[in-house]
XYZ file of N, CA, C and O in Angstrom:
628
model
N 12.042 3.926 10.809
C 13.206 3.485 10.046
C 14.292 3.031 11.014
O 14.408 3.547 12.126
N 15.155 1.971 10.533
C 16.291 1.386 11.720
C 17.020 2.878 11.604
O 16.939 3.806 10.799
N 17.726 2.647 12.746
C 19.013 3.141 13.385
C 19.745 3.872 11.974
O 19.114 3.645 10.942
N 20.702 4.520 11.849
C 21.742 4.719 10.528
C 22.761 3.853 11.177
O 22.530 3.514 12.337
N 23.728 3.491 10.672
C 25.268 3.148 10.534
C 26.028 3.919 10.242
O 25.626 4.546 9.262
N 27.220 4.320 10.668
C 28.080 5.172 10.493
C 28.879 4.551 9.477
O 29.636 3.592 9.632
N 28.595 5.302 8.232
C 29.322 5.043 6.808
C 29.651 3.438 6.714
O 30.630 2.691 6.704
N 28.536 3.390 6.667
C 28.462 1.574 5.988
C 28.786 0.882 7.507
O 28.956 -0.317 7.286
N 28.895 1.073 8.532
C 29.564 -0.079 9.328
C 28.750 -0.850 9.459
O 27.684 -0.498 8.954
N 28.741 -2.683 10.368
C 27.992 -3.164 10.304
C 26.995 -3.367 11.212
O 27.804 -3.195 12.124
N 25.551 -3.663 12.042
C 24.702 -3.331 12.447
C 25.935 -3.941 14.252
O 25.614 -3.770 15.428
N 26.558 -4.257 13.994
C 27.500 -4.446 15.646
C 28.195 -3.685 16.230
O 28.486 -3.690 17.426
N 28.635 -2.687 15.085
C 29.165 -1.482 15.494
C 27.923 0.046 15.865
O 28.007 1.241 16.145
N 27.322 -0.545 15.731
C 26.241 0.396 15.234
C 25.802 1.104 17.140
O 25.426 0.376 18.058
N 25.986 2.465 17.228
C 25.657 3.502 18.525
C 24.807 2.924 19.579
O 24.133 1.900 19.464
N 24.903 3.676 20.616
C 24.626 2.665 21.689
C 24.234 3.945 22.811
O 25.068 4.169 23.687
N 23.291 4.564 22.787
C 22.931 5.463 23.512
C 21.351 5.191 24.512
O 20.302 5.831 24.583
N 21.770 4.118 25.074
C 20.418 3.427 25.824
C 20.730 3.254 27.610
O 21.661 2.796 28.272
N 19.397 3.893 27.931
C 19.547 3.943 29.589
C 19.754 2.108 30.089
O 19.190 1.291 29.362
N 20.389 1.692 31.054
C 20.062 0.789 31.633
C 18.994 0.411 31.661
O 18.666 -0.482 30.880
N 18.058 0.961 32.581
C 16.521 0.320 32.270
C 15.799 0.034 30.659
O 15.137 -0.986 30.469
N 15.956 0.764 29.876
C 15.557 0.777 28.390
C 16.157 -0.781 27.944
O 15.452 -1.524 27.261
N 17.634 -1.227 28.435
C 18.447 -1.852 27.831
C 17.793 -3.442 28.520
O 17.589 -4.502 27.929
N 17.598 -3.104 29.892
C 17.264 -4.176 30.328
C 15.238 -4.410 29.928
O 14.687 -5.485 30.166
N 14.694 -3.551 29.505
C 13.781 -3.927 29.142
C 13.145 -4.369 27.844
O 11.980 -4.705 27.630
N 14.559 -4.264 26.728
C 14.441 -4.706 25.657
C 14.462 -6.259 25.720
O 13.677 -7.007 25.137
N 15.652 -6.670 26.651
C 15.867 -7.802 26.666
C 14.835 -8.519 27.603
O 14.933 -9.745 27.657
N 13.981 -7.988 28.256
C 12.840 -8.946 28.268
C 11.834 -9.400 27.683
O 11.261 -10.489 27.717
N 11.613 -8.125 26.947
C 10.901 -8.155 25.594
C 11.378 -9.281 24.754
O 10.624 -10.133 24.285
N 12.710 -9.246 24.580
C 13.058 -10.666 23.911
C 12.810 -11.916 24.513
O 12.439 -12.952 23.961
N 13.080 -11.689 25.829
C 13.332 -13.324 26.275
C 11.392 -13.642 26.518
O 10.908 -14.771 26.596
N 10.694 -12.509 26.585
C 9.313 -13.196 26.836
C 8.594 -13.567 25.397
O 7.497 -14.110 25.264
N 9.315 -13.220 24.557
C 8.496 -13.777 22.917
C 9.189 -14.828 23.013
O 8.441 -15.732 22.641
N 10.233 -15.281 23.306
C 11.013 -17.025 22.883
C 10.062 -17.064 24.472
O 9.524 -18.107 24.100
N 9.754 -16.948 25.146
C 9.077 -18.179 26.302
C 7.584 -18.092 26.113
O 6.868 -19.004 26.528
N 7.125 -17.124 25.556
C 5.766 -17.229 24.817
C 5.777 -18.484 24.044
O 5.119 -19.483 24.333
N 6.825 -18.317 22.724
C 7.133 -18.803 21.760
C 6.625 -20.227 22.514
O 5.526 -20.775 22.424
N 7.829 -20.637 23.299
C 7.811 -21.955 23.797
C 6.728 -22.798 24.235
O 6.633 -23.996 23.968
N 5.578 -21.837 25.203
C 4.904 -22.187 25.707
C 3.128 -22.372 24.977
O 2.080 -22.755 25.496
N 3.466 -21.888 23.558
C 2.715 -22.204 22.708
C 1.750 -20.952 23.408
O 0.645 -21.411 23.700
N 1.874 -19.619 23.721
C 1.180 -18.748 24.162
C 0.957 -17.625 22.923
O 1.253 -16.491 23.300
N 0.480 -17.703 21.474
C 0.727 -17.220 20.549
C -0.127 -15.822 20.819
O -0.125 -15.037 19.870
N -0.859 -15.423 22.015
C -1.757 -14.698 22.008
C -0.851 -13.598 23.166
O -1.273 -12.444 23.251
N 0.473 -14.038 24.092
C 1.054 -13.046 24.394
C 1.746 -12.934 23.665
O 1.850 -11.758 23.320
N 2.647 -13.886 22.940
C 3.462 -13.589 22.383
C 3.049 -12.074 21.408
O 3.744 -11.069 21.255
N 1.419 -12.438 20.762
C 1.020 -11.026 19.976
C 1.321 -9.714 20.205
O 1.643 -8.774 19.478
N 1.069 -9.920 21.878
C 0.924 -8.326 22.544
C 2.025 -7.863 22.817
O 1.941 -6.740 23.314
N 3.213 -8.314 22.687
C 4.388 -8.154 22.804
C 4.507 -6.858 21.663
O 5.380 -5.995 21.769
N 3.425 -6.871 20.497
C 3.678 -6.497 19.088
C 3.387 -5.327 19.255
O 2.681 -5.314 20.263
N 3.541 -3.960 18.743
C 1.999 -2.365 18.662
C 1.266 -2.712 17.643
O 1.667 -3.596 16.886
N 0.206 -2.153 17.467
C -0.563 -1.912 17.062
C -0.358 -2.359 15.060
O -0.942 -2.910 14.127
N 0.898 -1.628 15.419
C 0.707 -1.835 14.196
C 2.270 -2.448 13.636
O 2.743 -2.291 12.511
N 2.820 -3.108 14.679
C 4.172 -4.509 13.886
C 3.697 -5.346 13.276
O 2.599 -5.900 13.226
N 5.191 -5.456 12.494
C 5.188 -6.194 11.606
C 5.937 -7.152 11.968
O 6.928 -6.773 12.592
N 5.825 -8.524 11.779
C 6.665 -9.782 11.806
C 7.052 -10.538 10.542
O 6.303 -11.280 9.906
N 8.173 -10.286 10.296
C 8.695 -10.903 9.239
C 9.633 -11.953 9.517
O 10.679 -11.872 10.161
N 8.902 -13.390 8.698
C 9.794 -14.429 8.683
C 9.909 -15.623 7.771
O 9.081 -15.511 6.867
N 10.826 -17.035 7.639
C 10.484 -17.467 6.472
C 8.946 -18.125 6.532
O 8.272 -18.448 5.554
N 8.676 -18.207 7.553
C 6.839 -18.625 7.928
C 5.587 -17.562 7.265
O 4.437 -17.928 7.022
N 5.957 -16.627 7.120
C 5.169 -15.641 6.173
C 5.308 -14.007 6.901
O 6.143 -13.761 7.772
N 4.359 -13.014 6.376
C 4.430 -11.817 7.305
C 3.239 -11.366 7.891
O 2.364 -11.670 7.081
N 2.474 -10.536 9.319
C 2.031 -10.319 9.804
C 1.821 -9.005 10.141
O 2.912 -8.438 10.193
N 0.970 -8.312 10.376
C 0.736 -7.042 11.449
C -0.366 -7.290 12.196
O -1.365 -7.970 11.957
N 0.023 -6.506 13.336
C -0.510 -6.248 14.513
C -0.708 -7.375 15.194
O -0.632 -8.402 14.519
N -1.063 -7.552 16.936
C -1.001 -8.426 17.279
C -1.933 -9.793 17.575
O -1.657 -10.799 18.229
N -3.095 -9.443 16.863
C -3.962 -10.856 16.261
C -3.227 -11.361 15.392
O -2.710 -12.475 15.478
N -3.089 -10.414 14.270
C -2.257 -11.424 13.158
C -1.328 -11.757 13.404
O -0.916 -12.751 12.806
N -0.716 -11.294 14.136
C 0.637 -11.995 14.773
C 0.856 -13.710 15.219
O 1.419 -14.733 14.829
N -0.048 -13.175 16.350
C -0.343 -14.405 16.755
C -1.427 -15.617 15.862
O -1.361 -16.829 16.065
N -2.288 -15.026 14.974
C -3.094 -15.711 14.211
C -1.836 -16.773 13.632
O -1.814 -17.950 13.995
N -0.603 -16.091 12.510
C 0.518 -16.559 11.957
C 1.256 -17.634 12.782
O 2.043 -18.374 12.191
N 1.083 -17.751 13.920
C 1.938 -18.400 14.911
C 1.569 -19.158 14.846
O 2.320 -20.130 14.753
N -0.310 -19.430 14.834
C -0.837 -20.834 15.645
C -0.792 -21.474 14.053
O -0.654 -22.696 14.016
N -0.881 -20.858 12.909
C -0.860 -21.843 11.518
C 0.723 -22.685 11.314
O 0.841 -23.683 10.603
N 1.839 -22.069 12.070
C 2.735 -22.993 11.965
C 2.761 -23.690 12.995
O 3.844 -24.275 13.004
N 2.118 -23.973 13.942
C 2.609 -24.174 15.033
C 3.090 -25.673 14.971
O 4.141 -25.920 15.562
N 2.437 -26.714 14.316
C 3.579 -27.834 13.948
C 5.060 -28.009 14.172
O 5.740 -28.845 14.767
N 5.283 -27.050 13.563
C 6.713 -26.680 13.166
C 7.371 -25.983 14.410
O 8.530 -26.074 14.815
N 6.517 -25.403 14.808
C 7.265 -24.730 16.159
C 7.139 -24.904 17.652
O 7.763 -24.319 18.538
N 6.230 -25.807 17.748
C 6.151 -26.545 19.290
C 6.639 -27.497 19.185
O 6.932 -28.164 18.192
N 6.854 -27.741 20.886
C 7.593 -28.631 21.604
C 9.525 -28.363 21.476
O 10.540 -29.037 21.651
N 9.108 -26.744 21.007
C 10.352 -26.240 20.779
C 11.633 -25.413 21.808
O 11.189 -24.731 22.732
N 12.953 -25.472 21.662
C 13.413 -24.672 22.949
C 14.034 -23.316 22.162
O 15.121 -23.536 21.628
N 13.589 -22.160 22.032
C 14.156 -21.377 21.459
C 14.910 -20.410 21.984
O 14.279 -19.562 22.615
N 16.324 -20.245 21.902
C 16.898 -19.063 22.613
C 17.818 -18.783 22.099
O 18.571 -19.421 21.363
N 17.828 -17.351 22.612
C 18.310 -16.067 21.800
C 19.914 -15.740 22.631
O 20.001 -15.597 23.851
N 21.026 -15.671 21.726
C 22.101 -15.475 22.330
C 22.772 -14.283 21.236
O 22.724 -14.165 20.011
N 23.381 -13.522 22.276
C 24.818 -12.561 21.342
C 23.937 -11.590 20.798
O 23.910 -11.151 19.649
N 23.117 -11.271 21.913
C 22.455 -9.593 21.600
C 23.364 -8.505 21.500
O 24.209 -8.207 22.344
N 23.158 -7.963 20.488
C 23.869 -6.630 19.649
C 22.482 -5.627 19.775
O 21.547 -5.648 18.974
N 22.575 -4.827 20.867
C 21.658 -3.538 21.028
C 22.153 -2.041 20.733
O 23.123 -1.459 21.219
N 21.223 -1.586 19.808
C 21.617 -0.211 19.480
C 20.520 0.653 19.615
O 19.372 0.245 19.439
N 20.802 1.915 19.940
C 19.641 2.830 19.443
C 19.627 3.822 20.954
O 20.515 4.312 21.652
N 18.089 3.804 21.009
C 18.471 5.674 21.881
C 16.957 5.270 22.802
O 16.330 4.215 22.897
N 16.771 6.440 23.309
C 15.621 6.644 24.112
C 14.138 6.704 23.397
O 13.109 6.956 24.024
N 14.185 6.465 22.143
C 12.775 6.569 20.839
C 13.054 5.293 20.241
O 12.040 4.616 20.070
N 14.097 4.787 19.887
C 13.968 3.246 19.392
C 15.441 2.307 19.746
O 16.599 2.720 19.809
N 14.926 0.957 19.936
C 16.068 0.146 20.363
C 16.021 -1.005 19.175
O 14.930 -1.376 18.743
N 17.030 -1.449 18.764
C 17.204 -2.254 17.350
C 17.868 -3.409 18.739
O 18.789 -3.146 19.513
N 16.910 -4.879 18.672
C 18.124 -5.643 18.981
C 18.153 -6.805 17.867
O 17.210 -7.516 17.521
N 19.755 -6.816 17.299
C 20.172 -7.828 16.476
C 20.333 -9.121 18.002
O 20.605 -8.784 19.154
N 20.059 -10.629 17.503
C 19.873 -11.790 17.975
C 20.500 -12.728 17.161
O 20.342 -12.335 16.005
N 21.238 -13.939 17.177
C 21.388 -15.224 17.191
C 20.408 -15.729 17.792
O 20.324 -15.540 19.006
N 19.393 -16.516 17.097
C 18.256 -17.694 17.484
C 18.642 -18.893 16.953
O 18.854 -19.199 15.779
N 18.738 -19.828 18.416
C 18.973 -21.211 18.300
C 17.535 -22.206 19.001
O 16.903 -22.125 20.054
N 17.454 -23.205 17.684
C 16.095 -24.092 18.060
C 16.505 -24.952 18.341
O 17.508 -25.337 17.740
N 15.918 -25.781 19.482
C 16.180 -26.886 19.946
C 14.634 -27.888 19.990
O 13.552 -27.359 20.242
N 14.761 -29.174 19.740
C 13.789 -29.642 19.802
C 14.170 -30.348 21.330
O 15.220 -30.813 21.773
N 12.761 -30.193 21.922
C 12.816 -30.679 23.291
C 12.134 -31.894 23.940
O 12.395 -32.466 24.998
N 11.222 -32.121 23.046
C 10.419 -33.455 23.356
C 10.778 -35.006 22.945
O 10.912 -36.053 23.577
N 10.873 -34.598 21.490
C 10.991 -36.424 21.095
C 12.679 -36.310 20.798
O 13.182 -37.349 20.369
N 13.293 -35.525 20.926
C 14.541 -35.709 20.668
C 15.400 -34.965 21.221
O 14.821 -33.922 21.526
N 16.723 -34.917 21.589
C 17.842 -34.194 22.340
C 18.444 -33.443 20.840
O 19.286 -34.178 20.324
N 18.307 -32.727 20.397
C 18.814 -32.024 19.262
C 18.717 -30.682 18.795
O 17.820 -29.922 19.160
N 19.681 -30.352 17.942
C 19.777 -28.999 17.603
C 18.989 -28.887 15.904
O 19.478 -29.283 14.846
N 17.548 -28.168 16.140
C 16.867 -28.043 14.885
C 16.992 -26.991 14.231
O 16.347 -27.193 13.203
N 17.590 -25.603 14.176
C 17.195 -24.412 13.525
C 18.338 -23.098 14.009
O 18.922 -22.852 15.064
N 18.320 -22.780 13.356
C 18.697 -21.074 13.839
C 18.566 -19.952 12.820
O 18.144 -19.927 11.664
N 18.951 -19.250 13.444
C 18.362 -17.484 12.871
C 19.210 -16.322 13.135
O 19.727 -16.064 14.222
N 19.350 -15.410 11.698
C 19.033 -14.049 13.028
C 18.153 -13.219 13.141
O 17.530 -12.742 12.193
N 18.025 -13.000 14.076
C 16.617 -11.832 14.306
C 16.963 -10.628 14.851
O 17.681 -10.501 15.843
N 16.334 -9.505 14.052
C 16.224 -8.206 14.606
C 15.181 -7.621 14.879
O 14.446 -7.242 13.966
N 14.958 -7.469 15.806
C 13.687 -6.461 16.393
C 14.025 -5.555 16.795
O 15.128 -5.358 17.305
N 12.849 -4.529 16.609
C 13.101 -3.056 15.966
C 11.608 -2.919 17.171
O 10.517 -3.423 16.909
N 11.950 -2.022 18.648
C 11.216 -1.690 19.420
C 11.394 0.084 19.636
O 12.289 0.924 19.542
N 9.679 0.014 20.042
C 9.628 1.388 20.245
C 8.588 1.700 21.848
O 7.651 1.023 22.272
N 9.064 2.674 22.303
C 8.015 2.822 23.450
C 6.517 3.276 23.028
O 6.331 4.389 22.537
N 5.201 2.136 23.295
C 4.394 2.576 22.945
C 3.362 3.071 24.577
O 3.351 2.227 25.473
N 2.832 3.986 24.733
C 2.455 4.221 26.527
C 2.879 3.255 27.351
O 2.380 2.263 27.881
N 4.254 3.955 27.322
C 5.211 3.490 28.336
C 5.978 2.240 28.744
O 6.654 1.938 29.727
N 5.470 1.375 27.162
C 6.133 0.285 27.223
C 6.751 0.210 26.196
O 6.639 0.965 25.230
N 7.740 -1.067 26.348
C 8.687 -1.337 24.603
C 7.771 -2.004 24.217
O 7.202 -2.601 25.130
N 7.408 -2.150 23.320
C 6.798 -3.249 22.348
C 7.604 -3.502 20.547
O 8.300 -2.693 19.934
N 7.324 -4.398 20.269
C 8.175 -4.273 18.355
C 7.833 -3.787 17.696
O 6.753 -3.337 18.081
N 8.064 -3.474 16.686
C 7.444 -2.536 15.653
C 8.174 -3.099 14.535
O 8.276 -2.348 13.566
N 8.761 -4.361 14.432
C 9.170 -4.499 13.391
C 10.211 -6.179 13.920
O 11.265 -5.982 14.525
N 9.813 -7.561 13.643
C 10.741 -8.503 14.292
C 11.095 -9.020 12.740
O 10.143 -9.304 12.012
N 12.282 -9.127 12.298
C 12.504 -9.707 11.234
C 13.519 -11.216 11.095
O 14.707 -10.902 11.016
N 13.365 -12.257 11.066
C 13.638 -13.661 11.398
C 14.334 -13.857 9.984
O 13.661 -13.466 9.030
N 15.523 -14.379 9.717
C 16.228 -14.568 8.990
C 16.985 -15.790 8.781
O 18.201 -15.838 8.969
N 16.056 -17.110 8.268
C 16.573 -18.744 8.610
C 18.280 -18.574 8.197
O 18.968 -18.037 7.328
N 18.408 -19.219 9.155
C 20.342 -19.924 8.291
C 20.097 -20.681 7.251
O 19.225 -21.485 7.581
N 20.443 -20.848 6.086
C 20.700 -21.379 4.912
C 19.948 -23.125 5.331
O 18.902 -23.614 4.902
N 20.693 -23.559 6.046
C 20.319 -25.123 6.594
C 18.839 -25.003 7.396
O 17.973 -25.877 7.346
N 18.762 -24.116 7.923
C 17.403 -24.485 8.455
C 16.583 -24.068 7.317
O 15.951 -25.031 6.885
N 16.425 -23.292 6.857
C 15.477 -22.719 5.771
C 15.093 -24.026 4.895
O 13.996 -24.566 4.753
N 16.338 -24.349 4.364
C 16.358 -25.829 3.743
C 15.470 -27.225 4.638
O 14.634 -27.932 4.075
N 15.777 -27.342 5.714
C 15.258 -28.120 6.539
C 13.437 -27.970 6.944
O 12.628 -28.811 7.335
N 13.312 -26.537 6.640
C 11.844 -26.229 7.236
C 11.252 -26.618 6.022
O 10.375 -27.478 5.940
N 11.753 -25.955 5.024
C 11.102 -26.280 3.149
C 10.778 -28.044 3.326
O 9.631 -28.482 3.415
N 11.680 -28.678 3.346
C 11.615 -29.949 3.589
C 10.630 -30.295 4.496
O 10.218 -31.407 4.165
N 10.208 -30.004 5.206
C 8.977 -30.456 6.561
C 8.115 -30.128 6.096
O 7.162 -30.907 6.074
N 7.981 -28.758 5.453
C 6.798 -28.046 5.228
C 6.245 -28.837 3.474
O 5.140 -28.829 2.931
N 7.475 -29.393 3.060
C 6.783 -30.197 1.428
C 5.999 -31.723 2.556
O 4.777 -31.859 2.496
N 6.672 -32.530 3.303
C 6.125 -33.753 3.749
C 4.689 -33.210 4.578
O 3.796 -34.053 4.484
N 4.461 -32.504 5.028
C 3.321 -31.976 5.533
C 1.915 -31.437 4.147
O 0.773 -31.581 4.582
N 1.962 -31.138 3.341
C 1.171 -31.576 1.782
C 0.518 -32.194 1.706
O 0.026 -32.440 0.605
């Protein structure tokens, strides 16, 4: 289960009891699923996952890290040749689980200089033998991209 909030606050205020190393290894955990992401590596990007995460997004939902990555390569249209990165990490949590809230910004990088997408994402990591892995990434389109992907995803039919 996420983190609690202290009487409703919002997930930015939310406790912060994480070693340096924990803190800095969440955030690689992040930055290696957006360079997975990028590199069309849907099979690390998986292992990034335990055993038994879940990936939730407007692309559909997944567990574990075949299906993970299985989910990846069916959009992959939509998501290569992409620049994805993650800004204005909000990390909470303790030495048993780290919640990081994300701003995800898409950039298309090949046929065009432009800004395609964004998100927010929270992933919900836990140490599994001795590593972080997710246990829970939940992708949340901005209103306009959601709209924009619906739209790609009807001309693709």
């Amino acid at each position: 289960a996420p983190l609690a909030l202290a009487q409703n606050a919002p997930y930015y205020a939310a406790e912060y009891n994480i070693k340096a190393e924990d803190d800095l290894a969440a955030r690689q955990v992040i930055a290696r699923l957006n360079h997975a992401l990028d590199a069309a590596d849907y099979k690390t990007y998986g292992e990034l996952f335990a055993p038994d995460g879940v990936f939730v997004s407007g692309f559909g939902n997944a567990v574990g890290p075949q299906q993970v990555a299985a989910a990846l390569g069916k959009v992959a249209p939509f998501i290569t040749n992409k620049r994805h990165v993650t800004g204005n990490l909000v990390i909470s949590g303790n030495a048993d689980q780290i919640v990081v809230s994300s701003y995800l910004i898409v950039f298309e990088r090949k046929t065009a200089l432009k800004y395609v997408g964004s998100a927010l994402n929270v992933d919900t990591l836990k140490k599994v033998n001795g590593r972080w892995l997710v246990t829970r990434h939940e992708s949340t389109l901005d209103p306009a991209t959601a709209a924009y992907i619906q739209s790609l995803m009807k001309k693709k039919k």
